[in-house]
Short mmCIF file of C-alpha atoms in Angstrom, two decimals:
data_model
loop_
_atom_site.label_atom_id
_atom_site.label_comp_id
_atom_site.label_asym_id
_atom_site.label_seq_id
_atom_site.Cartn_x
_atom_site.Cartn_y
_atom_site.Cartn_z
CA MET A 1 10.81 5.57 -1.28
CA PHE A 2 7.68 5.16 0.88
CA LYS A 3 9.82 4.56 3.95
CA ALA A 4 11.89 7.66 3.28
CA LYS A 5 9.14 10.09 2.25
CA CYS A 6 5.83 8.82 3.66
CA ALA A 7 6.27 6.43 6.59
CA GLY A 8 7.21 9.18 9.04
CA CYS A 9 3.64 10.46 8.95
CA HIS A 10 1.60 7.62 7.43
CA GLY A 11 3.33 4.80 9.34
CA ALA A 12 5.51 2.00 8.02
CA ASP A 13 2.37 0.01 7.21
CA GLY A 14 0.63 2.99 5.58
CA LYS A 15 -2.25 2.85 8.08
CA GLY A 16 -1.75 6.43 9.23
CA LYS A 17 -0.93 7.72 12.69
CA GLU A 18 -3.83 8.63 14.96
CA ALA A 19 -1.80 11.22 16.87
CA MET A 20 -1.04 13.02 13.60
CA LYS A 21 -4.47 12.33 12.09
CA THR A 22 -2.83 11.13 8.89
CA THR A 23 -4.60 9.16 6.20
CA ASP A 24 -4.76 5.36 6.07
CA MET A 25 -3.38 4.60 2.60
CA ALA A 26 -5.29 1.28 2.53
CA ALA A 27 -8.66 2.94 3.18
CA ALA A 28 -11.31 2.69 0.47
CA ASP A 29 -11.47 6.46 -0.04
CA VAL A 30 -7.76 6.53 -0.91
CA GLN A 31 -7.83 3.36 -2.99
CA LYS A 32 -10.74 4.63 -5.11
CA MET A 33 -8.77 7.74 -6.10
CA SER A 34 -7.34 7.76 -9.60
CA ASP A 35 -3.62 7.34 -10.16
CA ALA A 36 -3.57 10.91 -11.45
CA ASP A 37 -5.19 12.19 -8.24
CA LEU A 38 -2.71 10.32 -6.05
CA SER A 39 0.19 11.51 -8.20
CA GLY A 40 -1.03 15.09 -7.89
CA ILE A 41 -1.22 14.88 -4.11
CA ILE A 42 2.27 13.39 -3.89
CA SER A 43 3.72 16.03 -6.21
CA SER A 44 1.76 19.08 -5.00
CA GLY A 45 0.94 18.19 -1.41
CA LYS A 46 -2.43 18.45 0.34
CA GLY A 47 -3.37 20.06 3.63
CA LYS A 48 -0.42 19.61 5.99
CA MET A 49 1.33 17.19 3.64
CA PRO A 50 4.25 18.86 1.86
CA ALA A 51 4.75 18.79 -1.89
CA TYR A 52 7.40 16.41 -3.19
CA LYS A 53 8.26 18.28 -6.38
CA THR A 54 11.79 16.85 -6.44
CA LEU A 55 10.56 13.31 -7.12
CA THR A 56 10.86 12.07 -10.68
CA PRO A 57 7.72 10.91 -12.52
CA ASP A 58 8.94 7.32 -12.15
CA GLN A 59 9.37 7.76 -8.38
CA VAL A 60 5.84 9.14 -8.09
CA LYS A 61 4.52 6.24 -10.19
CA ASP A 62 6.34 3.78 -7.90
CA LEU A 63 4.78 5.41 -4.82
CA VAL A 64 1.31 5.18 -6.36
CA SER A 65 1.94 1.49 -7.12
CA TYR A 66 3.05 0.91 -3.53
CA ILE A 67 -0.03 2.70 -2.18
CA ARG A 68 -2.16 0.40 -4.38
CA SER A 69 -0.41 -2.63 -2.85
CA LEU A 70 -1.69 -1.59 0.60
CA LYS A 71 -5.32 -2.18 -0.41
CA LYS A 72 -7.32 -3.93 2.30
#
């Protein structure tokens, strides 16, 4: 799911892409966010990031878990 929906902008490793100024998913400021906050951003979008309203709650939960696995 991450590869299909997120890696294009955040990179396959989740570190973000400098040219796109996307967020490093392993960064402390992302990792300290609550699961609910991350889920909300995935579902509703933020800034230039589009909303992924078509994802099921389980898919969003899986993405949050994957983002947590990127912790530095």
